[in-house]
């Protein structure tokens, strides 16, 4: 048998197609053909397809598809010979024939319609029936050798079922057997079998099975069904969906079939610092947590005009689309505000911070940049030094004794007794804190704390123990190698300790996830704004009264000026008559002139008094305007500070937890943002976390509880 005859044999075509698309192995086809020939020699004509199905190599559906393709390819081979003959006889041009062959292929690929080439050329008016007869006669006489057969045309039948695919995997390198054609409309019966749903965010579409599917639709039909329902998103591999449907899923099964394009997030604004911002890098930390202030390392120093930090503006993201093609906007990137405190200044565009004086730069816990000059006290803060108020960094090599006060930007000390400390930045104590009241806008680090009240914006790190204290921080409270006893600790970013409570101490109360300090700071700023607003209102009232007084004074000035003018004119008229001898120097005229002169002098004095009063009132109005302007600036500053604090509070959203590395004693009260619990029995190595729960009997706003689980090693 020649190569041409072999390729034209329907058995060979069917076998090659089965091998081509991974439905059968080459050896399986050879065995089936041998069996077919043996049966034929015995007088039994068994189709190859039937043999393949009976042996479990092909399913009935796969055989139907292959036979359909086989019929088309056989016709296609003959029609290529027909096309070559029509061109050779001069009845059709090469381009016309090529276009007709392309249309024949598209009709089969799109709609499974097998159309003879002669019919297509006749419809186009290229060949008449007589011309077609000439071509067929020409071919029957053997005047043309047929065109090279293409038994494996680029048509791709549906993927085999999952069972057959698993039994007979596709050959390595075989093409993906998917039908990518899209009919103009899906088969009408599909709406009875399936429906489409989208996820709540519209980013994924699901094919919902409405009833038992006896036979899966083709990928082309699935694609048409999805598109006809308005889904324009990217489709998942439809061949995989067909595989799942062939497994006969249960009713109401949802299968992911399309996805949208998620939006690309932007970039949050950032602040780039040009100095070391480590808040606790004030001395060398020795073993056990003790800090050696004599080995301070390199403390950064800046000069006026040095660049301290710059803001890198936020970058907006790119929108995506949901499965319906609707635009999905990306989250708005978070903005940050560059803020300056004492010793630093902001550029006009608000994007850069510069040093305004010589000193050491620092950044507070809430993001304010400072430049601190340094004040060193070698010894104790006591009667010798008195209270210390210094706009910069204070270093005390000894103890801050009972009853003394320090106000500064940052503080480093050996010990703090019952003193009062207020800082714009960090507090670092190499020894301990006993009985002090500390309010720090930065972080705090010390060895131990007893009987103190501490409020801080940054982390509070204690090396050994916290006993009988009240602590509030917007950061975390960490006592990793020690205990918390008889204390009330509120830490937004969580609490860590070796042990909580003891048998002898009173129970502790630990609150996490709540920023009471920030709330209080915001409340203080709000109160200061309200006070400024009240003062502004009083100044505006005073300004109104002063302006009305000016108006009354101006009216009096006007009346006096008119009266003075009239008296002056009358006096001049009498004097003119007297000079001309018309008026005798009688006593009445003399008295009248005297009265006019006196009236003019009195008016002059009153006018001088009123002008002086008007000047003094206008000066007061100017002073009031200056106070109003100052109040406006103060209120703007307070509002900006309030907004910046609120933004800072929102920016730190890490979930807070309480970690205890050894023991939690009974009676310890644990509080979260919405819920609380009391420890009933002794616990070992645990983590407390607040989680949301879905319990109908609880109000929606407080559906949460404290969970306890073992601490991971």
PDB file of C-alpha atoms in Angstrom, residues 199 201-205 231-234 258-264 318-330:
ATOM      1  CA  UNK A 199     -18.556  36.309  43.998  1.00  0.00           C
ATOM      2  CA  UNK A 201     -16.587  41.280  44.964  1.00  0.00           C
ATOM      3  CA  UNK A 202     -17.272  40.334  41.341  1.00  0.00           C
ATOM      4  CA  UNK A 203     -13.763  38.966  40.877  1.00  0.00           C
ATOM      5  CA  UNK A 204     -14.756  35.346  40.205  1.00  0.00           C
ATOM      6  CA  UNK A 205     -17.618  33.679  38.323  1.00  0.00           C
ATOM      7  CA  UNK A 231     -19.072  37.474  31.723  1.00  0.00           C
ATOM      8  CA  UNK A 232     -16.083  39.043  29.989  1.00  0.00           C
ATOM      9  CA  UNK A 233     -13.343  38.084  32.476  1.00  0.00           C
ATOM     10  CA  UNK A 234     -10.500  35.678  31.782  1.00  0.00           C
ATOM     11  CA  UNK A 258     -13.868  32.927  35.048  1.00  0.00           C
ATOM     12  CA  UNK A 259     -11.943  35.540  36.951  1.00  0.00           C
ATOM     13  CA  UNK A 260     -11.548  39.290  36.792  1.00  0.00           C
ATOM     14  CA  UNK A 261      -8.357  41.278  36.686  1.00  0.00           C
ATOM     15  CA  UNK A 262      -7.505  42.458  40.206  1.00  0.00           C
ATOM     16  CA  UNK A 263      -6.455  46.080  40.605  1.00  0.00           C
ATOM     17  CA  UNK A 264      -2.761  46.751  41.060  1.00  0.00           C
ATOM     18  CA  UNK A 318      -4.074  50.829  38.548  1.00  0.00           C
ATOM     19  CA  UNK A 319      -7.750  49.842  38.361  1.00  0.00           C
ATOM     20  CA  UNK A 320      -8.771  46.285  37.552  1.00  0.00           C
ATOM     21  CA  UNK A 321     -11.995  44.837  36.189  1.00  0.00           C
ATOM     22  CA  UNK A 322     -14.460  42.353  37.595  1.00  0.00           C
ATOM     23  CA  UNK A 323     -15.857  39.420  35.604  1.00  0.00           C
ATOM     24  CA  UNK A 324     -18.476  41.729  34.078  1.00  0.00           C
ATOM     25  CA  UNK A 325     -15.889  44.225  32.862  1.00  0.00           C
ATOM     26  CA  UNK A 326     -16.716  46.815  35.518  1.00  0.00           C
ATOM     27  CA  UNK A 327     -13.741  48.845  36.725  1.00  0.00           C
ATOM     28  CA  UNK A 328     -12.479  48.041  40.225  1.00  0.00           C
ATOM     29  CA  UNK A 329     -10.531  50.873  41.786  1.00  0.00           C
ATOM     30  CA  UNK A 330      -7.461  49.938  43.866  1.00  0.00           C
TER      31      UNK A 330
END
